[in-house]
CSV table of N, CA and C in Angstrom, one decimal:
chain,number,residue,atom,x,y,z
A,222,PRO,N,-18.6,-11.0,-14.2
A,222,PRO,CA,-19.7,-11.3,-13.3
A,222,PRO,C,-19.6,-12.6,-12.5
A,223,ASN,N,-18.8,-13.5,-13.0
A,223,ASN,CA,-18.6,-14.8,-12.3
A,223,ASN,C,-17.4,-14.9,-11.4
A,224,ALA,N,-16.6,-13.8,-11.4
A,224,ALA,CA,-15.4,-13.7,-10.6
A,224,ALA,C,-15.8,-13.6,-9.1
A,225,ALA,N,-14.9,-14.2,-8.3
A,225,ALA,CA,-15.1,-14.1,-6.8
A,225,ALA,C,-13.7,-13.8,-6.2
A,226,GLY,N,-13.6,-13.2,-5.1
A,226,GLY,CA,-12.3,-12.9,-4.5
A,226,GLY,C,-12.3,-13.0,-3.0
A,227,ILE,N,-11.1,-13.1,-2.5
A,227,ILE,CA,-10.8,-13.0,-1.1
A,227,ILE,C,-9.8,-11.9,-0.8
A,228,GLY,N,-10.1,-11.0,0.0
A,228,GLY,CA,-9.2,-9.9,0.4
A,228,GLY,C,-8.6,-10.2,1.8
A,229,THR,N,-7.3,-10.0,1.9
A,229,THR,CA,-6.6,-10.2,3.2
A,229,THR,C,-5.9,-9.0,3.6
A,230,ASP,N,-5.8,-8.8,4.9
A,230,ASP,CA,-5.0,-7.7,5.5
A,230,ASP,C,-4.8,-8.1,7.0
A,231,VAL,N,-3.8,-7.5,7.5
A,231,VAL,CA,-3.5,-7.6,9.0
A,231,VAL,C,-4.3,-6.7,9.8
A,232,SER,N,-4.9,-5.7,9.1
A,232,SER,CA,-5.7,-4.6,9.8
A,232,SER,C,-7.2,-4.9,9.7
A,233,ARG,N,-7.8,-5.0,10.9
A,233,ARG,CA,-9.3,-5.1,10.9
A,233,ARG,C,-9.9,-3.9,10.3
A,234,ASP,N,-9.4,-2.7,10.6
A,234,ASP,CA,-10.0,-1.5,10.0
A,234,ASP,C,-9.9,-1.5,8.5
A,235,ALA,N,-8.8,-2.0,7.9
A,235,ALA,CA,-8.7,-2.0,6.5
A,235,ALA,C,-9.7,-3.0,5.9
A,236,LEU,N,-9.9,-4.2,6.6
A,236,LEU,CA,-10.9,-5.1,6.1
A,236,LEU,C,-12.3,-4.6,6.2
A,237,ALA,N,-12.6,-3.9,7.3
A,237,ALA,CA,-13.9,-3.3,7.4
A,237,ALA,C,-14.2,-2.3,6.3
A,238,ALA,N,-13.2,-1.5,5.9
A,238,ALA,CA,-13.3,-0.6,4.8
A,238,ALA,C,-13.6,-1.3,3.5
A,239,ALA,N,-12.8,-2.4,3.3
A,239,ALA,CA,-13.0,-3.2,2.1
A,239,ALA,C,-14.4,-3.9,2.0
A,240,ARG,N,-14.9,-4.4,3.2
A,240,ARG,CA,-16.2,-4.9,3.2
A,240,ARG,C,-17.2,-3.9,2.8
A,241,GLY,N,-17.1,-2.7,3.3
A,241,GLY,CA,-18.0,-1.6,3.0
A,241,GLY,C,-17.9,-1.3,1.5
A,242,ASN,N,-16.7,-1.2,1.0
A,242,ASN,CA,-16.6,-0.9,-0.5
A,242,ASN,C,-17.2,-2.0,-1.3
A,243,ALA,N,-17.0,-3.3,-0.9
A,243,ALA,CA,-17.6,-4.4,-1.7
A,243,ALA,C,-19.1,-4.3,-1.7
A,244,GLY,N,-19.7,-3.9,-0.5
A,244,GLY,CA,-21.2,-3.7,-0.5
A,244,GLY,C,-21.6,-2.6,-1.4
A,245,ARG,N,-20.9,-1.4,-1.3
A,245,ARG,CA,-21.3,-0.3,-2.2
A,245,ARG,C,-21.2,-0.6,-3.7
A,246,LEU,N,-20.2,-1.5,-4.0
A,246,LEU,CA,-20.0,-1.8,-5.4
A,246,LEU,C,-20.9,-3.0,-5.9
A,247,GLY,N,-21.6,-3.5,-5.0
A,247,GLY,CA,-22.5,-4.6,-5.3
A,247,GLY,C,-21.9,-6.0,-5.5
A,248,VAL,N,-20.7,-6.2,-4.9
A,248,VAL,CA,-20.0,-7.5,-5.1
A,248,VAL,C,-19.8,-8.2,-3.8
A,249,ALA,N,-20.5,-7.8,-2.8
A,249,ALA,CA,-20.4,-8.4,-1.4
A,249,ALA,C,-20.6,-9.9,-1.4
A,250,ALA,N,-21.6,-10.3,-2.3
A,250,ALA,CA,-21.9,-11.8,-2.3
A,250,ALA,C,-20.8,-12.6,-2.9
A,251,ARG,N,-19.9,-11.9,-3.6
A,251,ARG,CA,-18.8,-12.7,-4.3
A,251,ARG,C,-17.4,-12.4,-3.6
A,252,THR,N,-17.5,-11.8,-2.4
A,252,THR,CA,-16.2,-11.5,-1.8
A,252,THR,C,-16.2,-12.1,-0.3
A,253,GLU,N,-15.0,-12.4,0.1
A,253,GLU,CA,-14.7,-12.9,1.4
A,253,GLU,C,-13.5,-12.1,1.9
A,254,PHE,N,-13.3,-12.0,3.2
A,254,PHE,CA,-12.2,-11.3,3.8
A,254,PHE,C,-11.6,-12.1,4.9
A,255,ALA,N,-10.3,-12.1,5.0
A,255,ALA,CA,-9.6,-12.8,6.1
A,255,ALA,C,-8.5,-12.0,6.7
A,256,ILE,N,-8.4,-11.9,8.0
A,256,ILE,CA,-7.4,-11.2,8.6
A,256,ILE,C,-6.2,-12.1,8.7
A,257,CYS,N,-5.1,-11.8,8.0
A,257,CYS,CA,-3.9,-12.6,8.0
A,257,CYS,C,-2.8,-11.8,7.3
A,258,ASP,N,-1.6,-12.3,7.4
A,258,ASP,CA,-0.4,-11.8,6.7
A,258,ASP,C,-0.4,-12.3,5.3
A,259,PHE,N,-0.8,-11.5,4.3
A,259,PHE,CA,-0.9,-11.9,2.9
A,259,PHE,C,-1.8,-13.1,2.8
A,260,GLY,N,-1.3,-14.2,2.4
A,260,GLY,CA,-2.1,-15.4,2.1
A,260,GLY,C,-2.0,-16.5,3.2
A,261,ALA,N,-1.4,-16.1,4.4
A,261,ALA,CA,-1.1,-17.1,5.4
A,261,ALA,C,-2.4,-18.0,5.8
A,262,ALA,N,-3.6,-17.4,5.8
A,262,ALA,CA,-4.8,-18.1,6.2
A,262,ALA,C,-5.5,-18.8,5.0
A,263,LEU,N,-4.9,-18.8,3.9
A,263,LEU,CA,-5.6,-19.3,2.7
A,263,LEU,C,-5.0,-20.6,2.2
A,264,THR,N,-5.8,-21.3,1.5
A,264,THR,CA,-5.3,-22.6,0.9
A,264,THR,C,-5.2,-22.3,-0.6
A,265,GLY,N,-4.5,-23.1,-1.3
A,265,GLY,CA,-4.2,-22.9,-2.8
A,265,GLY,C,-5.4,-23.1,-3.7
A,266,GLY,N,-5.2,-22.8,-4.9
A,266,GLY,CA,-6.2,-23.0,-6.0
A,266,GLY,C,-6.6,-21.7,-6.6
A,267,PHE,N,-5.8,-20.6,-6.5
A,267,PHE,CA,-6.3,-19.3,-7.0
A,267,PHE,C,-5.7,-19.1,-8.4
A,268,ASP,N,-6.6,-18.5,-9.3
A,268,ASP,CA,-6.1,-18.2,-10.6
A,268,ASP,C,-5.2,-17.0,-10.6
A,269,LEU,N,-5.5,-16.1,-9.7
A,269,LEU,CA,-4.8,-14.8,-9.7
A,269,LEU,C,-4.6,-14.3,-8.2
A,270,VAL,N,-3.5,-13.8,-7.9
A,270,VAL,CA,-3.2,-13.1,-6.6
A,270,VAL,C,-2.7,-11.8,-7.0
A,271,VAL,N,-3.2,-10.7,-6.4
A,271,VAL,CA,-2.8,-9.3,-6.6
A,271,VAL,C,-2.5,-8.7,-5.3
A,272,SER,N,-1.4,-8.0,-5.2
A,272,SER,CA,-1.0,-7.4,-3.9
A,272,SER,C,-0.4,-6.0,-4.1
A,273,ASN,N,-0.8,-5.1,-3.2
A,273,ASN,CA,-0.1,-3.8,-3.1
A,273,ASN,C,0.5,-3.8,-1.7
A,274,PRO,N,1.7,-4.4,-1.6
A,274,PRO,CA,2.3,-4.6,-0.3
A,274,PRO,C,3.0,-3.3,0.2
A,275,PRO,N,3.2,-3.2,1.5
A,275,PRO,CA,4.1,-2.1,1.9
A,275,PRO,C,5.5,-2.3,1.3
A,276,TYR,N,6.0,-1.3,0.7
A,276,TYR,CA,7.3,-1.4,0.0
A,276,TYR,C,8.3,-0.3,0.2
A,277,ILE,N,7.9,0.6,1.1
A,277,ILE,CA,8.8,1.7,1.4
A,277,ILE,C,9.9,1.3,2.4
A,278,ALA,N,11.2,1.5,2.2
A,278,ALA,CA,12.2,1.2,3.2
A,278,ALA,C,11.9,2.0,4.4
A,279,SER,N,12.1,1.4,5.6
A,279,SER,CA,11.8,2.0,6.9
A,279,SER,C,12.4,3.4,7.0
A,280,ALA,N,13.6,3.5,6.6
A,280,ALA,CA,14.3,4.8,6.8
A,280,ALA,C,13.8,5.9,5.9
A,281,ASP,N,13.0,5.5,4.9
A,281,ASP,CA,12.5,6.5,3.9
A,281,ASP,C,11.1,7.0,4.2
A,282,ILE,N,10.5,6.4,5.2
A,282,ILE,CA,9.1,6.8,5.5
A,282,ILE,C,9.0,8.3,5.8
A,283,GLY,N,9.9,8.8,6.6
A,283,GLY,CA,9.8,10.2,7.0
A,283,GLY,C,10.0,11.2,5.9
A,284,THR,N,10.5,10.7,4.8
A,284,THR,CA,10.7,11.6,3.6
A,284,THR,C,9.5,11.7,2.7
A,285,LEU,N,8.5,10.9,2.9
A,285,LEU,CA,7.3,10.8,2.0
A,285,LEU,C,6.5,12.1,2.1
A,286,SER,N,5.8,12.4,1.1
A,286,SER,CA,4.9,13.5,1.1
A,286,SER,C,3.8,13.4,2.1
A,287,PRO,N,3.3,14.5,2.7
A,287,PRO,CA,2.2,14.4,3.7
A,287,PRO,C,1.0,13.5,3.3
A,288,GLU,N,0.6,13.6,2.0
A,288,GLU,CA,-0.6,12.9,1.6
A,288,GLU,C,-0.3,11.4,1.6
A,289,VAL,N,0.9,10.9,1.6
A,289,VAL,CA,1.2,9.5,1.7
A,289,VAL,C,1.4,9.1,3.1
A,290,ARG,N,2.1,10.0,3.9
A,290,ARG,CA,2.4,9.7,5.3
A,290,ARG,C,1.2,9.5,6.2
A,291,HIS,N,0.0,10.0,5.7
A,291,HIS,CA,-1.2,9.8,6.6
A,291,HIS,C,-1.6,8.4,6.7
A,292,ASP,N,-1.2,7.5,5.8
A,292,ASP,CA,-1.5,6.1,5.8
A,292,ASP,C,-0.8,5.5,7.1
A,293,PRO,N,-1.4,4.4,7.6
A,293,PRO,CA,-0.8,3.8,8.8
A,293,PRO,C,0.6,3.3,8.4
A,294,ARG,N,1.5,3.4,9.3
A,294,ARG,CA,2.9,2.9,9.0
A,294,ARG,C,2.9,1.5,8.5
A,295,SER,N,2.1,0.6,9.0
A,295,SER,CA,2.1,-0.8,8.6
A,295,SER,C,1.7,-0.9,7.1
A,296,ALA,N,1.0,0.1,6.6
A,296,ALA,CA,0.6,0.0,5.2
A,296,ALA,C,1.8,0.5,4.3
A,297,LEU,N,2.8,1.1,4.9
A,297,LEU,CA,3.9,1.6,4.1
A,297,LEU,C,5.2,0.9,4.3
A,298,ASP,N,5.5,0.5,5.5
A,298,ASP,CA,6.8,0.0,5.9
A,298,ASP,C,7.1,-1.4,5.4
A,299,GLY,N,8.1,-1.4,4.4
A,299,GLY,CA,8.5,-2.7,3.8
A,299,GLY,C,9.8,-3.2,4.4
A,300,GLY,N,10.2,-2.7,5.6
A,300,GLY,CA,11.4,-3.2,6.2
A,300,GLY,C,12.6,-2.4,5.8
A,301,ALA,N,13.8,-2.8,6.2
A,301,ALA,CA,15.0,-2.1,6.0
A,301,ALA,C,15.3,-1.8,4.6
A,302,ASP,N,15.0,-2.8,3.7
A,302,ASP,CA,15.3,-2.6,2.3
A,302,ASP,C,14.0,-2.4,1.4
A,303,GLY,N,12.9,-2.4,2.1
A,303,GLY,CA,11.6,-2.3,1.4
A,303,GLY,C,11.1,-3.6,0.8
A,304,LEU,N,11.8,-4.7,1.0
A,304,LEU,CA,11.5,-5.9,0.3
A,304,LEU,C,10.9,-7.0,1.2
A,305,ASP,N,10.7,-6.7,2.5
A,305,ASP,CA,10.2,-7.8,3.4
A,305,ASP,C,8.9,-8.4,2.9
A,306,CYS,N,8.0,-7.7,2.5
A,306,CYS,CA,6.7,-8.2,2.1
A,306,CYS,C,6.8,-9.0,0.8
A,307,TYR,N,7.7,-8.6,-0.1
A,307,TYR,CA,7.9,-9.4,-1.3
A,307,TYR,C,8.5,-10.8,-1.0
A,308,ARG,N,9.3,-10.8,0.0
A,308,ARG,CA,9.9,-12.1,0.4
A,308,ARG,C,8.8,-13.0,0.9
A,309,THR,N,7.9,-12.5,1.7
A,309,THR,CA,6.7,-13.3,2.2
A,309,THR,C,5.8,-13.7,1.0
A,310,ILE,N,5.5,-12.8,0.1
A,310,ILE,CA,4.7,-13.1,-1.0
A,310,ILE,C,5.3,-14.2,-1.9
A,311,ALA,N,6.6,-14.1,-2.2
A,311,ALA,CA,7.4,-15.0,-3.0
A,311,ALA,C,7.3,-16.4,-2.3
A,312,GLY,N,7.4,-16.5,-1.0
A,312,GLY,CA,7.3,-17.8,-0.3
A,312,GLY,C,5.9,-18.4,-0.3
A,313,GLN,N,4.9,-17.5,-0.3
A,313,GLN,CA,3.5,-18.0,-0.3
A,313,GLN,C,2.9,-18.3,-1.6
A,314,ALA,N,3.2,-17.5,-2.6
A,314,ALA,CA,2.5,-17.5,-3.9
A,314,ALA,C,2.5,-18.9,-4.6
A,315,PRO,N,3.6,-19.6,-4.7
A,315,PRO,CA,3.6,-20.9,-5.4
A,315,PRO,C,2.6,-21.8,-4.8
A,316,GLY,N,2.4,-21.8,-3.5
A,316,GLY,CA,1.4,-22.7,-2.9
A,316,GLY,C,0.0,-22.2,-3.0
A,317,LEU,N,-0.2,-20.9,-3.3
A,317,LEU,CA,-1.6,-20.4,-3.4
A,317,LEU,C,-2.1,-20.5,-4.9
A,318,LEU,N,-1.2,-20.4,-5.8
A,318,LEU,CA,-1.7,-20.3,-7.2
A,318,LEU,C,-1.9,-21.7,-7.9
A,319,LYS,N,-2.9,-21.8,-8.8
A,319,LYS,CA,-3.1,-22.9,-9.6
A,319,LYS,C,-1.9,-23.0,-10.6
A,320,PRO,N,-1.7,-24.2,-11.2
A,320,PRO,CA,-0.7,-24.2,-12.3
A,320,PRO,C,-1.1,-23.1,-13.4
A,321,ASN,N,-0.1,-22.4,-13.8
A,321,ASN,CA,-0.2,-21.3,-14.7
A,321,ASN,C,-1.0,-20.1,-14.1
A,322,GLY,N,-1.2,-20.1,-12.8
A,322,GLY,CA,-1.8,-19.0,-12.1
A,322,GLY,C,-0.9,-17.8,-12.1
A,323,GLY,N,-1.5,-16.6,-12.0
A,323,GLY,CA,-0.8,-15.4,-12.1
A,323,GLY,C,-0.7,-14.6,-10.8
A,324,LEU,N,0.3,-13.9,-10.6
A,324,LEU,CA,0.6,-13.0,-9.5
A,324,LEU,C,0.9,-11.6,-10.1
A,325,VAL,N,0.4,-10.6,-9.5
A,325,VAL,CA,0.8,-9.2,-9.8
A,325,VAL,C,1.0,-8.4,-8.5
A,326,VAL,N,2.1,-7.8,-8.4
A,326,VAL,CA,2.4,-6.9,-7.3
A,326,VAL,C,2.7,-5.5,-7.7
A,327,GLU,N,2.3,-4.6,-6.9
A,327,GLU,CA,2.8,-3.2,-7.1
A,327,GLU,C,4.2,-3.1,-6.6
A,328,LEU,N,5.0,-2.3,-7.3
A,328,LEU,CA,6.4,-2.1,-7.0
A,328,LEU,C,6.7,-0.6,-6.6
A,329,GLY,N,7.7,-0.5,-5.7
A,329,GLY,CA,8.2,0.8,-5.4
A,329,GLY,C,9.3,1.1,-6.5
A,330,ILE,N,9.6,2.4,-6.5
A,330,ILE,CA,10.6,2.9,-7.5
A,330,ILE,C,11.9,2.1,-7.4
A,331,GLY,N,12.4,1.5,-8.5
A,331,GLY,CA,13.7,0.8,-8.5
A,331,GLY,C,13.7,-0.6,-8.0
A,332,GLN,N,12.5,-1.1,-7.7
A,332,GLN,CA,12.5,-2.4,-7.0
A,332,GLN,C,12.3,-3.6,-8.0
A,333,GLU,N,12.0,-3.3,-9.3
A,333,GLU,CA,11.8,-4.4,-10.2
A,333,GLU,C,12.8,-5.5,-10.2
A,334,PRO,N,14.1,-5.1,-10.4
A,334,PRO,CA,15.1,-6.2,-10.4
A,334,PRO,C,15.2,-7.1,-9.2
A,335,ALA,N,15.1,-6.5,-8.0
A,335,ALA,CA,15.2,-7.2,-6.8
A,335,ALA,C,14.0,-8.1,-6.6
A,336,VAL,N,12.8,-7.6,-6.9
A,336,VAL,CA,11.6,-8.4,-6.7
A,336,VAL,C,11.6,-9.5,-7.7
A,337,ALA,N,12.0,-9.3,-8.9
A,337,ALA,CA,12.0,-10.3,-10.0
A,337,ALA,C,13.0,-11.4,-9.5
A,338,THR,N,14.1,-11.1,-8.9
A,338,THR,CA,15.0,-12.1,-8.5
A,338,THR,C,14.4,-12.9,-7.3
A,339,LEU,N,13.7,-12.3,-6.4
A,339,LEU,CA,13.1,-13.0,-5.3
A,339,LEU,C,12.0,-14.0,-5.9
A,340,PHE,N,11.3,-13.5,-6.9
A,340,PHE,CA,10.3,-14.4,-7.5
A,340,PHE,C,10.9,-15.6,-8.2
A,341,ARG,N,11.9,-15.3,-9.0
A,341,ARG,CA,12.6,-16.4,-9.7
A,341,ARG,C,13.1,-17.5,-8.7
A,342,ALA,N,13.7,-17.0,-7.6
A,342,ALA,CA,14.2,-17.9,-6.6
A,342,ALA,C,13.1,-18.8,-5.9
A,343,ALA,N,11.9,-18.3,-6.0
A,343,ALA,CA,10.8,-19.0,-5.4
A,343,ALA,C,10.1,-19.9,-6.4
A,344,GLY,N,10.6,-19.9,-7.7
A,344,GLY,CA,10.0,-20.8,-8.7
A,344,GLY,C,8.9,-20.1,-9.5
A,345,LEU,N,8.9,-18.7,-9.4
A,345,LEU,CA,7.9,-18.0,-10.2
A,345,LEU,C,8.7,-17.4,-11.5
A,346,ILE,N,7.9,-17.2,-12.5
A,346,ILE,CA,8.5,-16.6,-13.7
A,346,ILE,C,7.9,-15.2,-13.9
A,347,PRO,N,8.8,-14.2,-13.6
A,347,PRO,CA,8.3,-12.8,-13.8
A,347,PRO,C,8.3,-12.4,-15.2
A,348,SER,N,7.4,-11.5,-15.6
A,348,SER,CA,7.4,-10.8,-16.9
A,348,SER,C,7.9,-9.4,-16.7
A,349,PRO,N,8.2,-8.7,-17.7
A,349,PRO,CA,8.6,-7.3,-17.5
A,349,PRO,C,7.5,-6.5,-16.8
A,350,ALA,N,7.9,-5.6,-16.0
A,350,ALA,CA,6.9,-4.8,-15.2
A,350,ALA,C,6.1,-3.9,-16.2
A,351,ARG,N,4.9,-3.6,-15.8
A,351,ARG,CA,4.1,-2.6,-16.5
A,351,ARG,C,4.4,-1.3,-15.9
A,352,LEU,N,4.4,-0.3,-16.7
A,352,LEU,CA,4.8,1.1,-16.4
A,352,LEU,C,3.6,1.9,-15.9
A,353,ASP,N,3.9,2.8,-15.0
A,353,ASP,CA,2.8,3.8,-14.6
A,353,ASP,C,2.8,4.9,-15.6
A,354,LEU,N,2.0,5.9,-15.4
A,354,LEU,CA,1.8,7.0,-16.3
A,354,LEU,C,3.1,7.9,-16.5
A,355,LEU,N,4.0,7.8,-15.5
A,355,LEU,CA,5.3,8.5,-15.6
A,355,LEU,C,6.4,7.6,-16.2
A,356,GLY,N,6.1,6.4,-16.6
A,356,GLY,CA,7.0,5.5,-17.2
A,356,GLY,C,7.9,4.7,-16.1
A,357,ILE,N,7.4,4.7,-14.9
A,357,ILE,CA,8.1,4.0,-13.8
A,357,ILE,C,7.5,2.6,-13.7
A,358,PRO,N,8.4,1.6,-13.7
A,358,PRO,CA,7.9,0.2,-13.5
A,358,PRO,C,7.1,0.1,-12.2
A,359,ARG,N,5.9,-0.3,-12.3
A,359,ARG,CA,5.0,-0.2,-11.1
A,359,ARG,C,4.2,-1.5,-10.8
A,360,ALA,N,4.0,-2.3,-11.8
A,360,ALA,CA,3.2,-3.6,-11.5
A,360,ALA,C,4.0,-4.7,-12.2
A,361,LEU,N,4.4,-5.7,-11.3
A,361,LEU,CA,5.2,-6.8,-11.8
A,361,LEU,C,4.3,-8.0,-11.8
A,362,PRO,N,4.1,-8.6,-13.0
A,362,PRO,CA,3.3,-9.8,-13.2
A,362,PRO,C,4.3,-11.0,-13.1
A,363,ALA,N,3.8,-12.1,-12.6
A,363,ALA,CA,4.6,-13.4,-12.6
A,363,ALA,C,3.7,-14.5,-12.7
A,364,ARG,N,4.2,-15.7,-13.1
A,364,ARG,CA,3.4,-16.9,-13.2
A,364,ARG,C,4.1,-18.0,-12.5
A,365,VAL,N,3.4,-19.0,-12.1
A,365,VAL,CA,4.0,-20.2,-11.5
A,365,VAL,C,4.7,-21.0,-12.6
A,366,ALA,N,5.9,-21.4,-12.3
A,366,ALA,CA,6.7,-22.2,-13.2
A,366,ALA,C,6.0,-23.6,-13.2
A,367,THR,N,5.8,-24.1,-14.4
A,367,THR,CA,5.2,-25.5,-14.5
A,367,THR,C,6.2,-26.3,-15.3
A,368,MET,N,6.3,-27.6,-14.8
A,368,MET,CA,7.2,-28.5,-15.5
A,368,MET,C,6.4,-29.1,-16.7
A,369,THR,N,7.2,-29.2,-17.8
A,369,THR,CA,6.6,-29.8,-19.0
A,369,THR,C,7.2,-31.2,-19.2
A,370,PRO,N,6.4,-32.2,-19.7
A,370,PRO,CA,7.0,-33.6,-19.8
A,370,PRO,C,8.0,-33.6,-20.9
């Protein structure tokens, strides 16, 4: 009950839907929303950052099932290799998180090794991914690397 959050998106429509959801769930007083690319409009000091970024490789979007393809392309398209948004997140997360703060991102199938490598290169310490109900690595947690004396 003491948690507060800020939701970000590049889509005004997505943020409007999120505001409506926050109101229906009774958490509107503890939420804020910002239109930006991931955390670009935010300043640091977060305990936790969670993201479900676009992670489908551009060339694979046409092969998705119809129930997935109805989403806006911007919500799906992760660039040529599906990793564009993870690169952005890796670059922004260290400056957004408190020491020992956490990051969790949703993964596409087979992306755990590449995303973990991007995170390590940015000074984050990834943990093993959490599996979905089919046993597919789906959520990758990471922490900010902190120096010890």
